[in-house]
Amino acid sequence: MCVDYTNLNRTCPKDSFPLPRIDQLVDATAGHVLLSFMDAYSGYNQICMHPKDQAHTSFITDRGLYCYKVMPFGLKNAKATYQRLVNSIFTPLIGNTMEVYVNDMLVKSRTANQHVPNLSAMFTILKQYRMRLNPTKCAFGVASEKFLGFMISQKGIEANPEKIQAILDMTIPKTIKDIQSLTGCVVALTKFISKATDRCAPFFKTNAALPGLPNAEVWYPDIEKLSFALVVSARRLKPYFQAHTIHVLSNQPLRQVLQKPQTSGRLVKWAIELGEFDIHYKPRPATKGQVVADFISELTDPQASTSTQVITEPSVPSSQLHIASSGDLDLTQPLWTLYVDGSYNIQGCGVGLVLISPDKVVLEYLLRFKFHASNNEVDYEALLAGLRLAKEMGAKQIQIFSDSQLVVHQVN
């Protein structure tokens, strides 16, 4: 059975109670001789729902109408509420003989003789508040065990034998998908590998040499691509999404699509996943400095943008430009692509450049000028800076995109 709490999560205010930092909890266990690891039984289901809120969790079955009396999974404030609970009841022990991350609890002792009294103090509190443990996930009086994904011992963090064995048991990649999967695993472990970039270069080069096979996401409609980008951001920045109210600025109807996702099963899944967070969708205001980013974020078709074709020839002085229309392009010469934009405010001015080589290598530059200029002057400076960059890279033929009608028409 699956109950969708999207509407309830949208109505409830966000609980900004922060979760502990896993790195700090792991470091705090180093140097302890004996450790005990406990897992709370059913987790959040040990917290009673407020009587007035029970009706909002109601659901229909073939045997009648039911509602939850305890906090169910799926509520966006479940983790924060549970962490607030354990922090409150274990206040005398946390940081001294105990560490708690949501429903994962650890009792630590620097000497073997202290461990039983430390456990006794913890169980006294559990009994007082009638909390239950899952015995299948508990380990008492051990020197080393896994906690929050890390192997903890008296020496600190150790290598996880299961992970080591998994690496030893890996087969040689034989398909493109195998290589891509291996590369993803390597990227996730880069912070644990010395000089990871140099060591993993063969994997990245192999991926770069593969023929361009588009992922399934490439075929998504534009609105689904934006929704998927928001979901990926929420997964990678989950602590920030949990602790703060998130404002999404976009000119696309993300809120309407995610709240009424009848057209795609993906959107239903994403809407439920994002329902955990306090996300507000707002129209993006017009900001001059965001134009270069708009080419990417709004998935603009370059052919629909205002453009000019500029061809430079080595036979003429560098201060001159040979202007050509789209039909005058020399197809025998490699074509570079340049996106330029300038921005001006009271603090100064600058430009953004995105130069794409014929083999699709992307170069991104942000330049800040030490002189003041008007918006139109900055747009000209952006074009000139882009041409200098393209000339340094050896470009002979370049296609330039700019949002300034004045610059485009004058160059044409």
Tab-separated table of C-alpha atoms in Angstrom:
chain	number	residue	atom	x	y	z
A	1	MET	CA	0.000	0.000	0.000
A	2	CYS	CA	1.273	3.484	-0.921
A	3	VAL	CA	-0.257	6.716	0.382
A	4	ASP	CA	0.542	10.013	-1.351
A	5	TYR	CA	1.095	12.790	1.195
A	6	THR	CA	1.948	15.467	-1.376
A	7	ASN	CA	-0.968	17.728	-0.442
A	8	LEU	CA	-0.340	17.299	3.297
A	9	ASN	CA	3.362	18.079	2.857
A	10	ARG	CA	2.488	21.152	0.822
A	11	THR	CA	0.161	22.421	3.560
A	12	CYS	CA	2.412	21.782	6.563
A	13	PRO	CA	5.138	24.358	7.329
A	14	LYS	CA	8.703	23.171	6.932
A	15	ASP	CA	10.468	22.060	10.113
A	16	SER	CA	13.990	23.473	9.754
A	17	PHE	CA	15.470	21.473	12.628
A	18	PRO	CA	18.919	20.448	11.273
A	19	LEU	CA	20.134	16.859	11.112
A	20	PRO	CA	23.587	16.088	12.576
A	21	ARG	CA	26.585	16.054	10.260
A	22	ILE	CA	27.558	12.458	9.557
A	23	ASP	CA	31.277	13.294	9.317
A	24	GLN	CA	31.268	14.769	12.811
A	25	LEU	CA	29.447	11.770	14.281
A	26	VAL	CA	31.901	9.360	12.686
A	27	ASP	CA	34.924	11.339	13.875
A	28	ALA	CA	33.484	11.506	17.411
A	29	THR	CA	33.633	7.694	17.724
A	30	ALA	CA	37.370	7.392	17.092
A	31	GLY	CA	39.460	6.207	20.037
A	32	HIS	CA	36.710	4.209	21.806
A	33	VAL	CA	37.415	0.600	22.774
A	34	LEU	CA	33.870	-0.794	22.796
A	35	LEU	CA	30.883	0.252	20.717
A	36	SER	CA	27.218	-0.762	20.639
A	37	PHE	CA	25.021	-0.066	17.642
A	38	MET	CA	21.214	0.117	17.892
A	39	ASP	CA	18.447	0.701	15.394
A	40	ALA	CA	15.034	1.912	16.528
A	41	TYR	CA	12.183	-0.411	15.624
A	42	SER	CA	9.909	1.068	12.942
A	43	GLY	CA	11.662	4.412	13.250
A	44	TYR	CA	9.250	7.328	12.871
A	45	ASN	CA	6.266	5.114	13.657
A	46	GLN	CA	7.074	5.522	17.339
A	47	ILE	CA	5.993	9.184	17.247
A	48	CYS	CA	2.277	9.741	17.835
A	49	MET	CA	0.393	11.926	15.374
A	50	HIS	CA	-1.450	14.941	16.762
A	51	PRO	CA	-5.152	13.973	17.068
A	52	LYS	CA	-6.193	16.869	14.799
A	53	ASP	CA	-3.791	15.700	12.072
A	54	GLN	CA	-4.801	12.044	12.073
A	55	ALA	CA	-7.684	12.672	9.685
A	56	HIS	CA	-5.276	14.098	7.112
A	57	THR	CA	-3.522	10.712	6.858
A	58	SER	CA	-6.713	8.786	6.089
A	59	PHE	CA	-6.843	6.235	3.267
A	60	ILE	CA	-9.435	3.861	1.853
A	61	THR	CA	-9.148	0.072	1.750
A	62	ASP	CA	-11.554	-2.695	0.797
A	63	ARG	CA	-12.303	-3.130	4.498
A	64	GLY	CA	-13.017	0.448	5.392
A	65	LEU	CA	-11.507	3.878	6.060
A	66	TYR	CA	-8.343	4.086	8.147
A	67	CYS	CA	-5.935	6.743	9.378
A	68	TYR	CA	-2.526	6.745	11.050
A	69	LYS	CA	-2.195	7.267	14.807
A	70	VAL	CA	1.591	7.461	14.566
A	71	MET	CA	3.798	9.388	12.165
A	72	PRO	CA	3.992	7.564	8.809
A	73	PHE	CA	6.841	7.531	6.331
A	74	GLY	CA	6.465	10.054	3.529
A	75	LEU	CA	5.906	13.166	5.625
A	76	LYS	CA	8.506	15.824	4.874
A	77	ASN	CA	9.033	16.677	8.551
A	78	ALA	CA	9.386	13.061	9.710
A	79	LYS	CA	13.179	13.052	9.989
A	80	ALA	CA	13.371	16.478	11.622
A	81	THR	CA	10.644	15.551	14.122
A	82	TYR	CA	12.338	12.278	15.044
A	83	GLN	CA	15.763	13.937	15.354
A	84	ARG	CA	14.244	16.582	17.616
A	85	LEU	CA	12.766	13.768	19.732
A	86	VAL	CA	15.992	11.784	20.196
A	87	ASN	CA	18.013	14.948	20.812
A	88	SER	CA	15.572	15.861	23.574
A	89	ILE	CA	15.425	12.537	25.396
A	90	PHE	CA	19.136	11.707	25.045
A	91	THR	CA	20.445	15.204	25.848
A	92	PRO	CA	22.540	14.089	28.872
A	93	LEU	CA	24.279	11.360	26.835
A	94	ILE	CA	24.756	12.794	23.311
A	95	GLY	CA	28.350	13.848	22.770
A	96	ASN	CA	29.552	12.005	25.891
A	97	THR	CA	28.667	8.320	25.725
A	98	MET	CA	26.227	8.342	22.840
A	99	GLU	CA	25.738	9.569	19.246
A	100	VAL	CA	22.376	9.577	17.452
A	101	TYR	CA	21.462	10.136	13.813
A	102	VAL	CA	17.665	9.894	13.420
A	103	ASN	CA	16.928	6.255	14.349
A	104	ASP	CA	20.576	5.031	14.300
A	105	MET	CA	22.073	5.078	17.802
A	106	LEU	CA	25.588	4.358	19.033
A	107	VAL	CA	26.886	3.916	22.603
A	108	LYS	CA	30.659	4.324	22.976
A	109	SER	CA	33.102	3.659	25.793
A	110	ARG	CA	36.801	4.439	26.071
A	111	THR	CA	37.347	1.499	28.449
A	112	ALA	CA	35.660	-1.901	28.610
A	113	ASN	CA	34.568	-1.371	32.228
A	114	GLN	CA	32.556	1.718	31.333
A	115	HIS	CA	30.503	0.105	28.591
A	116	VAL	CA	27.883	-1.709	30.705
A	117	PRO	CA	27.063	1.432	32.793
A	118	ASN	CA	26.845	3.466	29.582
A	119	LEU	CA	24.431	0.952	28.051
A	120	SER	CA	22.405	0.894	31.261
A	121	ALA	CA	21.941	4.671	31.133
A	122	MET	CA	20.770	4.452	27.528
A	123	PHE	CA	18.290	1.608	28.221
A	124	THR	CA	16.883	3.483	31.215
A	125	ILE	CA	15.902	6.322	28.911
A	126	LEU	CA	14.509	3.936	26.297
A	127	LYS	CA	12.342	2.258	28.926
A	128	GLN	CA	11.179	5.589	30.303
A	129	TYR	CA	9.935	6.765	26.899
A	130	ARG	CA	8.770	3.270	25.813
A	131	MET	CA	10.949	3.200	22.695
A	132	ARG	CA	11.695	-0.140	21.053
A	133	LEU	CA	14.756	-1.459	19.223
A	134	ASN	CA	15.067	-3.802	16.271
A	135	PRO	CA	17.185	-6.695	17.657
A	136	THR	CA	18.143	-7.921	14.171
A	137	LYS	CA	19.976	-4.629	13.544
A	138	CYS	CA	21.701	-4.262	16.912
A	139	ALA	CA	25.277	-5.160	17.878
A	140	PHE	CA	26.487	-4.811	21.488
A	141	GLY	CA	30.008	-4.562	22.847
A	142	VAL	CA	31.909	-4.825	19.549
A	143	ALA	CA	35.232	-3.291	18.580
A	144	SER	CA	34.254	-2.524	14.978
A	145	GLU	CA	30.950	-2.183	13.115
A	146	LYS	CA	29.302	-0.221	10.321
A	147	PHE	CA	27.687	3.082	11.305
A	148	LEU	CA	26.020	5.405	8.786
A	149	GLY	CA	27.807	3.637	5.941
A	150	PHE	CA	31.291	3.764	7.533
A	151	MET	CA	33.272	1.054	9.303
A	152	ILE	CA	34.017	2.420	12.793
A	153	SER	CA	36.712	1.094	15.143
A	154	GLN	CA	39.055	2.319	17.868
A	155	LYS	CA	41.476	3.479	15.173
A	156	GLY	CA	38.844	5.522	13.362
A	157	ILE	CA	37.370	4.834	9.932
A	158	GLU	CA	38.404	1.569	8.333
A	159	ALA	CA	37.840	0.036	4.928
A	160	ASN	CA	34.550	-1.824	4.632
A	161	PRO	CA	35.275	-5.531	3.912
A	162	GLU	CA	32.007	-5.872	2.013
A	163	LYS	CA	32.939	-3.035	-0.325
A	164	ILE	CA	36.432	-4.465	-0.801
A	165	GLN	CA	35.023	-7.877	-1.665
A	166	ALA	CA	32.546	-6.298	-4.061
A	167	ILE	CA	35.444	-4.636	-5.897
A	168	LEU	CA	37.405	-7.889	-6.004
A	169	ASP	CA	34.390	-9.723	-7.395
A	170	MET	CA	33.771	-7.196	-10.151
A	171	THR	CA	33.986	-8.550	-13.678
A	172	ILE	CA	35.856	-6.865	-16.490
A	173	PRO	CA	33.512	-4.363	-18.237
A	174	LYS	CA	32.477	-5.699	-21.625
A	175	THR	CA	29.810	-3.251	-22.791
A	176	ILE	CA	29.377	0.494	-22.981
A	177	LYS	CA	26.891	0.371	-20.132
A	178	ASP	CA	29.406	-1.524	-17.970
A	179	ILE	CA	32.070	1.137	-18.556
A	180	GLN	CA	29.649	3.960	-17.781
A	181	SER	CA	28.519	2.212	-14.605
A	182	LEU	CA	32.122	1.675	-13.513
A	183	THR	CA	32.952	5.326	-14.173
A	184	GLY	CA	30.017	6.418	-12.030
A	185	CYS	CA	31.222	4.225	-9.159
A	186	VAL	CA	34.740	5.635	-9.462
A	187	VAL	CA	33.464	9.221	-9.384
A	188	ALA	CA	31.593	8.491	-6.149
A	189	LEU	CA	34.839	7.308	-4.540
A	190	THR	CA	37.169	10.061	-5.773
A	191	LYS	CA	37.420	11.734	-2.344
A	192	PHE	CA	38.866	8.505	-0.904
A	193	ILE	CA	41.437	7.973	-3.702
A	194	SER	CA	44.756	9.811	-3.863
A	195	LYS	CA	45.203	11.628	-7.203
A	196	ALA	CA	41.878	10.189	-8.313
A	197	THR	CA	41.732	12.257	-11.497
A	198	ASP	CA	45.055	10.903	-12.776
A	199	ARG	CA	44.274	7.326	-11.796
A	200	CYS	CA	40.808	7.393	-13.353
A	201	ALA	CA	41.834	9.144	-16.575
A	202	PRO	CA	41.708	5.884	-18.633
A	203	PHE	CA	38.051	5.396	-17.671
A	204	PHE	CA	37.112	8.943	-18.641
A	205	LYS	CA	39.028	8.715	-21.917
A	206	THR	CA	37.285	5.451	-22.751
A	207	ASN	CA	33.899	7.052	-22.176
A	208	ALA	CA	34.880	10.048	-24.297
A	209	ALA	CA	35.938	7.768	-27.152
A	210	LEU	CA	32.624	5.897	-27.195
A	211	PRO	CA	30.135	6.734	-29.904
A	212	GLY	CA	27.564	9.234	-28.749
A	213	LEU	CA	24.656	7.167	-27.524
A	214	PRO	CA	21.995	9.457	-26.044
A	215	ASN	CA	20.565	8.654	-22.634
A	216	ALA	CA	16.850	8.144	-22.239
A	217	GLU	CA	16.597	11.580	-20.575
A	218	VAL	CA	17.607	13.225	-23.859
A	219	TRP	CA	14.245	12.277	-25.350
A	220	TYR	CA	12.214	13.765	-22.487
A	221	PRO	CA	10.043	16.809	-23.299
A	222	ASP	CA	11.561	20.108	-22.193
A	223	ILE	CA	9.310	20.423	-19.141
A	224	GLU	CA	10.252	16.906	-18.005
A	225	LYS	CA	13.937	17.723	-18.422
A	226	LEU	CA	13.532	20.699	-16.107
A	227	SER	CA	11.571	18.584	-13.615
A	228	PHE	CA	14.259	15.904	-13.707
A	229	ALA	CA	16.960	18.546	-13.152
A	230	LEU	CA	15.110	19.692	-10.026
A	231	VAL	CA	14.832	16.099	-8.771
A	232	VAL	CA	18.566	15.478	-9.303
A	233	SER	CA	19.384	18.719	-7.459
A	234	ALA	CA	17.163	17.677	-4.558
A	235	ARG	CA	18.898	14.288	-4.342
A	236	ARG	CA	22.427	15.708	-4.397
A	237	LEU	CA	21.675	18.660	-2.101
A	238	LYS	CA	19.248	16.843	0.193
A	239	PRO	CA	20.554	18.310	3.495
A	240	TYR	CA	19.995	21.831	2.157
A	241	PHE	CA	16.563	21.002	0.760
A	242	GLN	CA	15.569	19.494	4.124
A	243	ALA	CA	16.817	22.411	6.206
A	244	HIS	CA	15.550	25.352	4.144
A	245	THR	CA	12.637	26.605	2.098
A	246	ILE	CA	13.613	26.259	-1.574
A	247	HIS	CA	12.511	28.858	-4.132
A	248	VAL	CA	12.578	27.639	-7.742
A	249	LEU	CA	12.663	30.472	-10.271
A	250	SER	CA	11.538	29.422	-13.739
A	251	ASN	CA	9.351	30.662	-16.559
A	252	GLN	CA	8.172	27.082	-17.139
A	253	PRO	CA	4.941	25.819	-15.450
A	254	LEU	CA	6.755	23.405	-13.131
A	255	ARG	CA	4.278	23.793	-10.282
A	256	GLN	CA	1.249	22.983	-12.440
A	257	VAL	CA	2.947	20.011	-14.068
A	258	LEU	CA	4.190	18.471	-10.811
A	259	GLN	CA	0.923	19.031	-8.966
A	260	LYS	CA	-1.234	17.519	-11.731
A	261	PRO	CA	1.028	14.855	-13.284
A	262	GLN	CA	-1.514	12.859	-15.283
A	263	THR	CA	0.547	12.572	-18.448
A	264	SER	CA	3.600	10.658	-17.269
A	265	GLY	CA	4.372	8.042	-14.656
A	266	ARG	CA	7.774	9.682	-14.170
A	267	LEU	CA	6.151	12.932	-13.101
A	268	VAL	CA	4.033	11.114	-10.517
A	269	LYS	CA	7.150	9.563	-8.970
A	270	TRP	CA	9.055	12.858	-9.048
A	271	ALA	CA	6.142	14.780	-7.552
A	272	ILE	CA	5.983	12.374	-4.599
A	273	GLU	CA	9.757	12.554	-4.123
A	274	LEU	CA	9.773	16.365	-4.169
A	275	GLY	CA	6.755	16.507	-1.861
A	276	GLU	CA	9.088	15.852	1.070
A	277	PHE	CA	10.612	19.316	0.681
A	278	ASP	CA	9.253	22.829	1.135
A	279	ILE	CA	9.543	24.022	-2.475
A	280	HIS	CA	7.970	27.218	-3.772
A	281	TYR	CA	7.762	27.872	-7.515
A	282	LYS	CA	8.032	31.471	-8.666
A	283	PRO	CA	8.344	33.136	-12.088
A	284	ARG	CA	11.928	34.091	-12.797
A	285	PRO	CA	12.429	37.854	-13.005
A	286	ALA	CA	14.211	39.279	-16.005
A	287	THR	CA	17.898	39.499	-15.097
A	288	LYS	CA	20.410	40.721	-17.622
A	289	GLY	CA	23.292	38.654	-16.253
A	290	GLN	CA	21.439	35.347	-16.680
A	291	VAL	CA	21.208	35.336	-20.463
A	292	VAL	CA	24.092	32.916	-21.048
A	293	ALA	CA	22.678	30.531	-18.452
A	294	ASP	CA	19.272	30.816	-20.121
A	295	PHE	CA	20.639	29.143	-23.256
A	296	ILE	CA	21.173	26.028	-21.146
A	297	SER	CA	18.472	26.166	-18.467
A	298	GLU	CA	15.636	27.010	-20.842
A	299	LEU	CA	16.862	24.549	-23.508
A	300	THR	CA	16.752	27.227	-26.173
A	301	ASP	CA	17.122	26.073	-29.749
A	302	PRO	CA	20.137	28.013	-31.071
A	303	GLN	CA	18.528	28.304	-34.512
A	304	ALA	CA	15.669	30.267	-32.957
A	305	SER	CA	17.998	32.808	-31.316
A	306	THR	CA	19.104	36.079	-32.796
A	307	SER	CA	22.416	35.318	-34.464
A	308	THR	CA	25.109	36.595	-36.745
A	309	GLN	CA	27.670	34.725	-38.810
A	310	VAL	CA	31.188	36.112	-38.513
A	311	ILE	CA	34.099	34.620	-40.491
A	312	THR	CA	37.691	35.641	-39.839
A	313	GLU	CA	40.369	34.991	-42.422
A	314	PRO	CA	44.094	34.875	-41.691
A	315	SER	CA	44.807	36.808	-44.895
A	316	VAL	CA	43.256	40.023	-43.525
A	317	PRO	CA	44.431	42.094	-40.532
A	318	SER	CA	43.072	40.926	-37.181
A	319	SER	CA	41.260	44.236	-36.721
A	320	GLN	CA	38.992	43.530	-39.716
A	321	LEU	CA	36.027	41.187	-39.917
A	322	HIS	CA	34.563	39.485	-42.953
A	323	ILE	CA	30.789	39.338	-42.467
A	324	ALA	CA	28.811	36.541	-44.081
A	325	SER	CA	25.248	35.276	-43.924
A	326	SER	CA	24.305	31.680	-43.093
A	327	GLY	CA	24.393	30.784	-46.784
A	328	ASP	CA	27.975	32.067	-47.149
A	329	LEU	CA	29.484	29.649	-44.626
A	330	ASP	CA	32.453	27.668	-45.877
A	331	LEU	CA	31.460	24.069	-45.191
A	332	THR	CA	35.057	22.921	-45.617
A	333	GLN	CA	36.114	24.872	-42.512
A	334	PRO	CA	35.325	23.618	-38.977
A	335	LEU	CA	32.585	25.704	-37.349
A	336	TRP	CA	33.007	27.060	-33.809
A	337	THR	CA	30.073	28.309	-31.741
A	338	LEU	CA	30.208	31.245	-29.331
A	339	TYR	CA	27.576	32.504	-26.856
A	340	VAL	CA	28.264	36.003	-25.507
A	341	ASP	CA	26.489	38.183	-22.970
A	342	GLY	CA	27.313	41.300	-20.995
A	343	SER	CA	26.003	42.476	-17.640
A	344	TYR	CA	26.127	45.861	-15.919
A	345	ASN	CA	25.154	47.067	-12.447
A	346	ILE	CA	26.235	49.680	-9.914
A	347	GLN	CA	29.108	47.455	-8.746
A	348	GLY	CA	30.712	47.161	-12.182
A	349	CYS	CA	30.399	45.208	-15.398
A	350	GLY	CA	31.482	41.884	-16.836
A	351	VAL	CA	30.832	39.354	-19.564
A	352	GLY	CA	30.120	35.667	-19.856
A	353	LEU	CA	31.462	33.540	-22.721
A	354	VAL	CA	30.697	29.991	-23.785
A	355	LEU	CA	32.892	28.784	-26.657
A	356	ILE	CA	32.160	25.374	-28.212
A	357	SER	CA	34.764	23.797	-30.493
A	358	PRO	CA	33.863	21.742	-33.606
A	359	ASP	CA	34.429	18.543	-31.573
A	360	LYS	CA	31.971	19.790	-28.873
A	361	VAL	CA	34.541	20.767	-26.225
A	362	VAL	CA	32.938	23.512	-24.110
A	363	LEU	CA	35.010	26.425	-22.734
A	364	GLU	CA	33.314	28.736	-20.218
A	365	TYR	CA	34.703	32.109	-19.132
A	366	LEU	CA	33.543	34.882	-16.815
A	367	LEU	CA	35.367	38.212	-17.161
A	368	ARG	CA	35.019	41.225	-14.881
A	369	PHE	CA	36.108	44.633	-16.154
A	370	LYS	CA	37.817	47.239	-14.010
A	371	PHE	CA	36.138	50.080	-15.935
A	372	HIS	CA	32.531	51.227	-15.998
A	373	ALA	CA	30.450	50.951	-19.154
A	374	SER	CA	26.847	51.084	-20.259
A	375	ASN	CA	24.822	47.980	-21.103
A	376	ASN	CA	25.351	48.488	-24.827
A	377	GLU	CA	29.079	48.999	-24.368
A	378	VAL	CA	29.315	45.833	-22.288
A	379	ASP	CA	27.563	43.873	-25.049
A	380	TYR	CA	30.167	45.090	-27.549
A	381	GLU	CA	32.972	44.213	-25.119
A	382	ALA	CA	31.474	40.736	-24.737
A	383	LEU	CA	31.564	40.233	-28.502
A	384	LEU	CA	35.148	41.482	-28.760
A	385	ALA	CA	36.305	39.340	-25.841
A	386	GLY	CA	34.678	36.297	-27.430
A	387	LEU	CA	36.375	36.968	-30.768
A	388	ARG	CA	39.759	37.346	-29.083
A	389	LEU	CA	39.228	34.039	-27.288
A	390	ALA	CA	38.170	32.312	-30.529
A	391	LYS	CA	41.192	33.755	-32.368
A	392	GLU	CA	43.539	32.489	-29.651
A	393	MET	CA	42.003	29.035	-30.036
A	394	GLY	CA	42.698	29.105	-33.768
A	395	ALA	CA	39.096	29.418	-34.966
A	396	LYS	CA	38.731	30.343	-38.663
A	397	GLN	CA	34.933	30.238	-38.857
A	398	ILE	CA	32.633	31.017	-35.959
A	399	GLN	CA	28.915	31.277	-35.294
A	400	ILE	CA	28.031	33.833	-32.606
A	401	PHE	CA	24.838	34.102	-30.540
A	402	SER	CA	23.992	37.311	-28.690
A	403	ASP	CA	20.807	38.663	-27.099
A	404	SER	CA	21.641	42.268	-28.073
A	405	GLN	CA	19.659	43.321	-31.132
A	406	LEU	CA	21.815	46.451	-31.424
A	407	VAL	CA	25.076	44.485	-31.637
A	408	VAL	CA	23.654	41.842	-33.971
A	409	HIS	CA	22.110	44.249	-36.455
A	410	GLN	CA	25.131	46.554	-36.483
A	411	VAL	CA	27.537	43.653	-37.072
A	412	ASN	CA	25.271	42.326	-39.821
